[in-house]
Amino acid sequence: MQTRYRTSADMAEDMRRAVEDALWAPSVHNTQPWRFGVRGSRISLRADPDRRLGVADPKGREMLISCGAALYNLRLSLRAQGYEPVLRLLPDPDRPHLLADVHLEPGEEPDQQTLGEYAQIRRRRSHRGAFRPETVPAGVLTAMRYDVEREGARLIEAVDSHVKGALAALTDAAEHLQRRTPAYAAEISRWAPSPRTARKDGMQEGAYPKQTPETSPNFPTRDWARGQGWGAEPPHPGQPGVAGVALLLVSDGEGPADWLHTGLALQRALLRAAESDLAAAFHTQALEVPELRAFIRAHFCRDAYPQMLLRIGVPEGEGLETVRRPIDDVMIVEP
Ligand SMILES: Cc1cc2nc3c(=O)[nH]c(=O)nc-3n(C[C@H](O)[C@H](O)[C@H](O)COP(=O)(O)O)c2cc1C
């Protein structure tokens, strides 16, 4: 049972807090492609199709993974505040952008595990570049695998060095192709504002390194600076650094519900990693090129659908910066 009586004003405040926490989810190019509607004891999550990447993500797959990650934070925040959130995914087939309705029921006093996980929401940051040489504890990987399966997806670790090398090479090929294809390059520039920007979305100067720090095998970082000299100082100059553990997050199906489950699974695993001071670097370039994604699916995923490619490790130094839009730009209180 909840420990305190809540008035409707308390509940409105708790729901606002939950939406604020949801915003700290990762999203492709920091597009933050979500909107929240609050009414009574219900929060609706909607995709914002104006923020979809028309070239790299024509079906909205990455948009829905991003929204699924935000939904995970929303659910966790409500649990940490003593509610039992009841989720309905894709509740109305005639409104495909309505991704979820979350109803608040009275819940239990949050346990230490919930609170420990909750504390990671604002600590977690994407990493770009090499990791420190420390190994990732096997127990954390096992826990992440379990977390991901509980949310309806699966993690495949690239244990074989040839597989890891192939994934790095495919990322390199995709990055090269995206840099030289005008439509992809124009889309990247739309989401990489100049250092003088007042925007609170996209890949800001402090979010990526000035020069791509090399790893071994080399998983290239995206080229948000586009030769303009923007970016933060590289954390690992010189020798190629440690790539960390390479993971494919996969689903058995391919459609909006699978993408939302992937997003829920992704965020749950990322918060688990953050609890052990580990961070993830994402490399989804190859999954945005249909031929390369089909190759990865056929050869490395036993025909499951690859949804995310990431590396996990111990980050070095300060985390990279990131920004979010103010809550009042994304949340509407519905009459
Ligand atoms: C579906 C998806 C794809 C992503 N792809 C990449 C990527 O290819 N390279 C990268 O550096 N970050 C990638 N990211 C991470 C975002 O850039 C990052 O979440 C966003 O900039 C917000 O920063 P934060 O995660 O530090 O809060 C991806 C995130 C999501 C959810």
Short mmCIF file of C-alpha atoms and ligand atoms in Angstrom, two decimals:
data_model
loop_
_atom_site.label_atom_id
_atom_site.label_comp_id
_atom_site.label_asym_id
_atom_site.label_seq_id
_atom_site.Cartn_x
_atom_site.Cartn_y
_atom_site.Cartn_z
CA MET A 1 0.00 0.00 0.00
CA GLN A 2 1.04 3.58 -0.52
CA THR A 3 2.46 5.18 2.56
CA ARG A 4 0.75 8.55 2.31
CA TYR A 5 -2.60 9.84 1.26
CA ARG A 6 -2.37 11.62 -2.06
CA THR A 7 -4.64 14.44 -3.15
CA SER A 8 -5.23 14.99 -6.85
CA ALA A 9 -2.79 17.93 -6.65
CA ASP A 10 -0.12 15.58 -5.21
CA MET A 11 -0.82 13.12 -7.98
CA ALA A 12 -0.50 15.82 -10.66
CA GLU A 13 2.87 16.77 -9.19
CA ASP A 14 4.02 13.12 -9.10
CA MET A 15 2.99 12.66 -12.73
CA ARG A 16 4.91 15.77 -13.74
CA ARG A 17 7.94 14.39 -11.92
CA ALA A 18 7.58 11.07 -13.78
CA VAL A 19 7.45 12.86 -17.15
CA GLU A 20 10.53 14.89 -16.19
CA ASP A 21 12.35 11.61 -15.49
CA ALA A 22 11.12 10.11 -18.77
CA LEU A 23 12.85 12.92 -20.71
CA TRP A 24 16.28 11.68 -19.59
CA ALA A 25 16.00 8.60 -21.78
CA PRO A 26 18.43 8.25 -24.69
CA SER A 27 17.07 9.04 -28.17
CA VAL A 28 18.60 8.78 -31.61
CA HIS A 29 20.54 12.05 -32.29
CA ASN A 30 18.88 13.37 -29.13
CA THR A 31 15.73 13.99 -31.19
CA GLN A 32 13.52 13.45 -28.11
CA PRO A 33 10.68 12.27 -30.37
CA TRP A 34 8.00 12.11 -27.68
CA ARG A 35 4.98 13.90 -26.28
CA PHE A 36 3.09 13.23 -23.07
CA GLY A 37 -0.56 13.91 -22.30
CA VAL A 38 -1.72 13.89 -18.69
CA ARG A 39 -5.35 13.48 -17.74
CA GLY A 40 -6.75 12.37 -14.37
CA SER A 41 -4.69 9.36 -13.30
CA ARG A 42 -3.48 8.52 -16.85
CA ILE A 43 -0.37 9.50 -18.78
CA SER A 44 -0.32 8.96 -22.56
CA LEU A 45 2.90 8.67 -24.52
CA ARG A 46 2.81 9.71 -28.17
CA ALA A 47 5.47 9.69 -30.84
CA ASP A 48 6.27 13.06 -32.43
CA PRO A 49 6.60 12.19 -36.13
CA ASP A 50 8.08 15.63 -36.98
CA ARG A 51 11.16 14.44 -35.09
CA ARG A 52 11.57 11.16 -36.96
CA LEU A 53 14.71 10.81 -39.10
CA GLY A 54 13.13 10.63 -42.54
CA VAL A 55 16.29 9.31 -44.24
CA ALA A 56 17.93 7.08 -41.62
CA ASP A 57 14.72 5.91 -39.97
CA PRO A 58 11.87 5.97 -42.52
CA LYS A 59 9.71 3.45 -40.62
CA GLY A 60 10.19 5.14 -37.25
CA ARG A 61 11.99 2.11 -35.76
CA GLU A 62 14.60 4.16 -33.89
CA MET A 63 11.96 6.73 -32.97
CA LEU A 64 9.93 4.02 -31.23
CA ILE A 65 12.99 2.51 -29.52
CA SER A 66 13.71 5.99 -28.13
CA CYS A 67 10.09 6.34 -26.96
CA GLY A 68 10.23 2.86 -25.39
CA ALA A 69 13.26 3.95 -23.36
CA ALA A 70 11.34 7.03 -22.17
CA LEU A 71 8.42 4.77 -21.23
CA TYR A 72 10.77 2.68 -19.09
CA ASN A 73 11.86 5.77 -17.14
CA LEU A 74 8.24 6.84 -16.72
CA ARG A 75 7.26 3.45 -15.31
CA LEU A 76 10.28 3.30 -13.02
CA SER A 77 9.71 6.82 -11.72
CA LEU A 78 6.08 6.04 -10.89
CA ARG A 79 7.14 2.86 -9.05
CA ALA A 80 9.79 4.80 -7.13
CA GLN A 81 7.05 7.21 -6.09
CA GLY A 82 4.88 4.41 -4.73
CA TYR A 83 2.48 3.82 -7.64
CA GLU A 84 1.75 0.69 -9.63
CA PRO A 85 1.74 1.86 -13.25
CA VAL A 86 -0.43 -0.28 -15.56
CA LEU A 87 0.77 -0.07 -19.16
CA ARG A 88 -1.22 -0.60 -22.35
CA LEU A 89 0.99 -0.50 -25.40
CA LEU A 90 -0.47 0.73 -28.71
CA PRO A 91 -4.01 0.93 -27.24
CA ASP A 92 -5.74 2.27 -30.38
CA PRO A 93 -5.00 0.79 -33.83
CA ASP A 94 -6.53 3.89 -35.46
CA ARG A 95 -4.01 6.17 -33.72
CA PRO A 96 -0.57 4.66 -34.46
CA HIS A 97 1.28 7.56 -32.83
CA LEU A 98 -0.42 6.83 -29.51
CA LEU A 99 2.24 4.46 -28.16
CA ALA A 100 1.08 3.78 -24.62
CA ASP A 101 -1.44 4.63 -21.96
CA VAL A 102 -0.17 4.39 -18.41
CA HIS A 103 -2.75 4.22 -15.61
CA LEU A 104 -1.68 4.92 -12.05
CA GLU A 105 -2.87 2.48 -9.42
CA PRO A 106 -1.89 2.58 -5.74
CA GLY A 107 1.36 0.67 -5.31
CA GLU A 108 3.87 -0.60 -2.78
CA GLU A 109 6.47 1.34 -0.86
CA PRO A 110 9.48 1.22 -3.25
CA ASP A 111 12.25 -1.22 -2.27
CA GLN A 112 15.98 -0.44 -2.28
CA GLN A 113 16.47 -2.08 -5.66
CA THR A 114 13.86 0.17 -7.28
CA LEU A 115 15.34 3.26 -5.64
CA GLY A 116 18.89 2.26 -6.63
CA GLU A 117 17.84 1.82 -10.24
CA TYR A 118 15.82 5.04 -10.16
CA ALA A 119 18.89 6.99 -9.00
CA GLN A 120 20.63 6.09 -12.29
CA ILE A 121 18.12 7.84 -14.55
CA ARG A 122 19.88 11.20 -14.39
CA ARG A 123 23.40 9.77 -13.96
CA ARG A 124 23.38 7.69 -17.14
CA ARG A 125 25.12 9.22 -20.17
CA SER A 126 26.01 7.89 -23.58
CA HIS A 127 29.73 7.34 -24.04
CA ARG A 128 31.68 7.98 -27.26
CA GLY A 129 35.16 6.58 -27.82
CA ALA A 130 37.33 4.08 -25.98
CA PHE A 131 36.87 2.59 -22.51
CA ARG A 132 39.28 2.01 -19.64
CA PRO A 133 41.06 -1.38 -19.66
CA GLU A 134 39.03 -2.85 -16.75
CA THR A 135 36.89 -5.81 -17.77
CA VAL A 136 33.11 -5.74 -17.54
CA PRO A 137 32.09 -8.08 -14.69
CA ALA A 138 30.36 -11.23 -16.00
CA GLY A 139 27.68 -10.83 -13.32
CA VAL A 140 26.63 -7.46 -14.73
CA LEU A 141 26.31 -8.90 -18.23
CA THR A 142 24.21 -11.78 -16.89
CA ALA A 143 21.96 -9.32 -15.07
CA MET A 144 21.61 -7.17 -18.21
CA ARG A 145 20.70 -10.24 -20.26
CA TYR A 146 18.01 -11.14 -17.72
CA ASP A 147 16.67 -7.55 -17.66
CA VAL A 148 16.43 -7.43 -21.44
CA GLU A 149 14.57 -10.76 -21.61
CA ARG A 150 12.09 -9.60 -18.98
CA GLU A 151 11.18 -6.75 -21.33
CA GLY A 152 10.72 -9.01 -24.35
CA ALA A 153 14.04 -8.65 -26.21
CA ARG A 154 17.40 -10.45 -26.22
CA LEU A 155 21.09 -9.56 -25.95
CA ILE A 156 23.71 -11.27 -28.09
CA GLU A 157 27.33 -10.69 -27.11
CA ALA A 158 29.94 -10.67 -29.88
CA VAL A 159 32.31 -12.99 -27.99
CA ASP A 160 34.23 -14.16 -31.07
CA SER A 161 36.84 -11.56 -32.05
CA HIS A 162 36.04 -12.10 -35.74
CA VAL A 163 32.40 -11.29 -35.16
CA LYS A 164 33.35 -8.21 -33.16
CA GLY A 165 35.77 -7.16 -35.91
CA ALA A 166 33.08 -7.69 -38.55
CA LEU A 167 30.59 -5.53 -36.63
CA ALA A 168 33.23 -2.80 -36.34
CA ALA A 169 33.98 -3.03 -40.08
CA LEU A 170 30.26 -2.86 -40.97
CA THR A 171 29.91 0.21 -38.74
CA ASP A 172 32.85 1.76 -40.55
CA ALA A 173 31.31 0.98 -43.95
CA ALA A 174 27.97 2.47 -42.90
CA GLU A 175 29.61 5.58 -41.45
CA HIS A 176 31.57 6.09 -44.67
CA LEU A 177 28.45 5.66 -46.78
CA GLN A 178 26.38 8.03 -44.62
CA ARG A 179 29.08 10.73 -44.77
CA ARG A 180 29.16 10.68 -48.55
CA THR A 181 25.40 10.41 -49.18
CA PRO A 182 23.98 13.97 -49.28
CA ALA A 183 20.56 13.05 -47.84
CA TYR A 184 22.06 11.32 -44.76
CA ALA A 185 24.63 14.11 -44.30
CA ALA A 186 21.94 16.82 -44.48
CA GLU A 187 19.88 14.99 -41.88
CA ILE A 188 22.88 14.74 -39.53
CA SER A 189 23.47 18.49 -39.87
CA ARG A 190 19.87 19.18 -38.96
CA TRP A 191 20.45 17.39 -35.64
CA ALA A 192 23.93 18.80 -34.90
CA PRO A 193 23.40 22.49 -34.12
CA SER A 194 26.28 25.00 -34.04
CA PRO A 195 27.97 25.77 -30.68
CA ARG A 196 26.04 29.06 -30.41
CA THR A 197 22.66 27.34 -30.49
CA ALA A 198 19.84 28.02 -28.05
CA ARG A 199 18.28 24.67 -28.90
CA LYS A 200 17.68 22.07 -26.21
CA ASP A 201 17.79 19.04 -28.46
CA GLY A 202 20.16 17.45 -30.97
CA MET A 203 23.86 16.70 -30.66
CA GLN A 204 25.38 19.74 -29.01
CA GLU A 205 29.09 20.58 -29.11
CA GLY A 206 29.82 19.03 -25.70
CA ALA A 207 28.11 15.73 -26.58
CA TYR A 208 30.77 14.29 -28.89
CA PRO A 209 34.56 14.36 -29.18
CA LYS A 210 36.35 16.79 -31.53
CA GLN A 211 38.19 13.94 -33.23
CA THR A 212 36.91 10.40 -33.41
CA PRO A 213 38.84 8.50 -30.71
CA GLU A 214 39.89 5.13 -32.15
CA THR A 215 39.20 1.79 -30.53
CA SER A 216 40.51 -1.67 -31.33
CA PRO A 217 38.68 -2.96 -33.33
CA ASN A 218 37.59 0.48 -34.45
CA PHE A 219 33.90 1.33 -34.11
CA PRO A 220 33.74 4.85 -35.59
CA THR A 221 31.73 7.54 -33.87
CA ARG A 222 29.25 9.49 -35.98
CA ASP A 223 30.52 12.61 -37.70
CA TRP A 224 28.41 15.32 -36.09
CA ALA A 225 31.22 17.93 -36.39
CA ARG A 226 31.38 17.49 -40.19
CA GLY A 227 34.88 18.97 -40.40
CA GLN A 228 33.90 22.21 -38.61
CA GLY A 229 36.14 21.63 -35.60
CA TRP A 230 33.20 21.37 -33.20
CA GLY A 231 33.14 18.88 -30.35
CA ALA A 232 34.60 18.33 -26.89
CA GLU A 233 38.28 17.53 -26.29
CA PRO A 234 38.97 13.85 -27.08
CA PRO A 235 39.22 11.76 -23.89
CA HIS A 236 41.69 9.28 -25.41
CA PRO A 237 44.26 10.83 -27.74
CA GLY A 238 46.97 8.67 -29.32
CA GLN A 239 46.88 4.87 -29.32
CA PRO A 240 43.64 3.03 -30.13
CA GLY A 241 41.80 2.28 -26.90
CA VAL A 242 39.67 -0.55 -25.55
CA ALA A 243 36.41 -1.17 -27.45
CA GLY A 244 34.69 -2.93 -24.53
CA VAL A 245 32.01 -5.61 -24.81
CA ALA A 246 30.09 -5.46 -28.10
CA LEU A 247 26.39 -6.33 -27.82
CA LEU A 248 23.52 -6.67 -30.24
CA LEU A 249 20.07 -6.03 -28.83
CA VAL A 250 17.65 -8.09 -30.90
CA SER A 251 13.93 -8.85 -31.08
CA ASP A 252 12.07 -11.86 -32.48
CA GLY A 253 9.64 -9.69 -34.42
CA GLU A 254 9.80 -6.47 -36.39
CA GLY A 255 7.03 -3.95 -35.80
CA PRO A 256 5.97 -1.09 -33.50
CA ALA A 257 5.37 -3.33 -30.45
CA ASP A 258 8.81 -5.00 -30.87
CA TRP A 259 10.48 -1.59 -31.14
CA LEU A 260 8.77 -0.35 -27.99
CA HIS A 261 9.81 -3.52 -26.12
CA THR A 262 13.36 -3.01 -27.41
CA GLY A 263 13.35 0.52 -25.98
CA LEU A 264 12.07 -0.72 -22.60
CA ALA A 265 14.76 -3.42 -22.60
CA LEU A 266 17.50 -1.02 -23.68
CA GLN A 267 16.84 1.45 -20.90
CA ARG A 268 16.52 -1.24 -18.25
CA ALA A 269 19.90 -2.67 -19.28
CA LEU A 270 21.54 0.76 -19.44
CA LEU A 271 20.40 1.64 -15.91
CA ARG A 272 21.65 -1.74 -14.69
CA ALA A 273 25.05 -0.99 -16.26
CA ALA A 274 25.09 2.52 -14.76
CA GLU A 275 24.55 1.04 -11.28
CA SER A 276 27.96 -0.63 -11.72
CA ASP A 277 29.51 2.60 -13.12
CA LEU A 278 29.51 1.20 -16.67
CA ALA A 279 28.44 3.18 -19.72
CA ALA A 280 27.30 2.31 -23.24
CA ALA A 281 28.48 3.65 -26.59
CA PHE A 282 25.93 3.17 -29.38
CA HIS A 283 26.73 2.47 -33.02
CA THR A 284 23.54 2.18 -34.99
CA GLN A 285 24.86 3.41 -38.36
CA ALA A 286 24.91 -0.07 -39.96
CA LEU A 287 21.37 -0.80 -38.77
CA GLU A 288 20.16 2.25 -40.73
CA VAL A 289 21.46 0.83 -44.03
CA PRO A 290 19.00 -1.94 -45.06
CA GLU A 291 21.57 -4.14 -46.83
CA LEU A 292 23.98 -4.04 -43.88
CA ARG A 293 21.20 -4.67 -41.38
CA ALA A 294 20.06 -7.71 -43.40
CA PHE A 295 23.64 -9.01 -43.39
CA ILE A 296 23.96 -8.58 -39.61
CA ARG A 297 20.61 -10.27 -39.11
CA ALA A 298 21.50 -13.27 -41.27
CA HIS A 299 25.03 -13.82 -39.98
CA PHE A 300 25.13 -12.66 -36.37
CA CYS A 301 21.56 -12.74 -35.00
CA ARG A 302 20.32 -16.22 -35.91
CA ASP A 303 17.56 -14.48 -37.88
CA ALA A 304 16.32 -12.36 -34.98
CA TYR A 305 16.03 -8.63 -35.86
CA PRO A 306 19.01 -6.52 -34.83
CA GLN A 307 17.70 -3.32 -33.22
CA MET A 308 20.74 -1.79 -31.49
CA LEU A 309 24.51 -2.26 -31.57
CA LEU A 310 26.33 -1.05 -28.48
CA ARG A 311 29.58 -1.35 -26.57
CA ILE A 312 29.73 -1.48 -22.79
CA GLY A 313 32.71 -0.60 -20.62
CA VAL A 314 34.14 1.57 -17.87
CA PRO A 315 34.16 5.18 -19.11
CA GLU A 316 37.08 7.48 -18.54
CA GLY A 317 36.84 10.95 -17.00
CA GLU A 318 33.82 13.22 -17.00
CA GLY A 319 30.71 12.15 -18.88
CA LEU A 320 29.82 13.94 -22.10
CA GLU A 321 27.23 16.69 -21.91
CA THR A 322 23.63 16.32 -23.00
CA VAL A 323 20.56 18.55 -22.99
CA ARG A 324 16.79 18.10 -22.86
CA ARG A 325 13.85 20.24 -23.87
CA PRO A 326 11.85 21.81 -21.03
CA ILE A 327 8.97 19.71 -19.80
CA ASP A 328 6.36 22.26 -20.88
CA ASP A 329 7.41 21.77 -24.51
CA VAL A 330 6.53 18.07 -24.36
CA MET A 331 3.78 17.67 -21.76
CA ILE A 332 0.18 18.77 -22.13
CA VAL A 333 -2.33 18.64 -19.31
CA GLU A 334 -5.48 17.55 -21.12
CA PRO A 335 -8.86 18.96 -20.07
C1 LIG B 1 17.79 4.29 -31.16
C2 LIG B 1 19.06 5.03 -30.74
C3 LIG B 1 20.14 5.07 -31.62
C4 LIG B 1 21.33 5.73 -31.24
N1 LIG B 1 22.41 5.72 -32.09
C5 LIG B 1 23.57 6.31 -31.71
C6 LIG B 1 24.74 6.24 -32.53
O1 LIG B 1 24.74 5.61 -33.58
N2 LIG B 1 25.86 6.85 -32.07
C7 LIG B 1 25.91 7.52 -30.89
O2 LIG B 1 26.96 8.05 -30.52
N3 LIG B 1 24.82 7.61 -30.08
C8 LIG B 1 23.66 7.02 -30.47
N4 LIG B 1 22.56 7.06 -29.64
C9 LIG B 1 22.64 7.81 -28.36
C10 LIG B 1 22.05 9.22 -28.48
O3 LIG B 1 22.86 10.03 -29.31
C11 LIG B 1 21.91 9.82 -27.08
O4 LIG B 1 21.01 9.04 -26.35
C12 LIG B 1 21.43 11.26 -27.07
O5 LIG B 1 22.36 12.10 -27.68
C13 LIG B 1 21.17 11.76 -25.64
O6 LIG B 1 22.35 11.68 -24.87
P1 LIG B 1 22.47 10.79 -23.54
O7 LIG B 1 22.20 9.38 -23.93
O8 LIG B 1 23.88 11.01 -23.06
O9 LIG B 1 21.45 11.28 -22.57
C14 LIG B 1 21.39 6.39 -29.99
C15 LIG B 1 20.30 6.32 -29.11
C16 LIG B 1 19.14 5.65 -29.48
C17 LIG B 1 17.98 5.57 -28.51
#
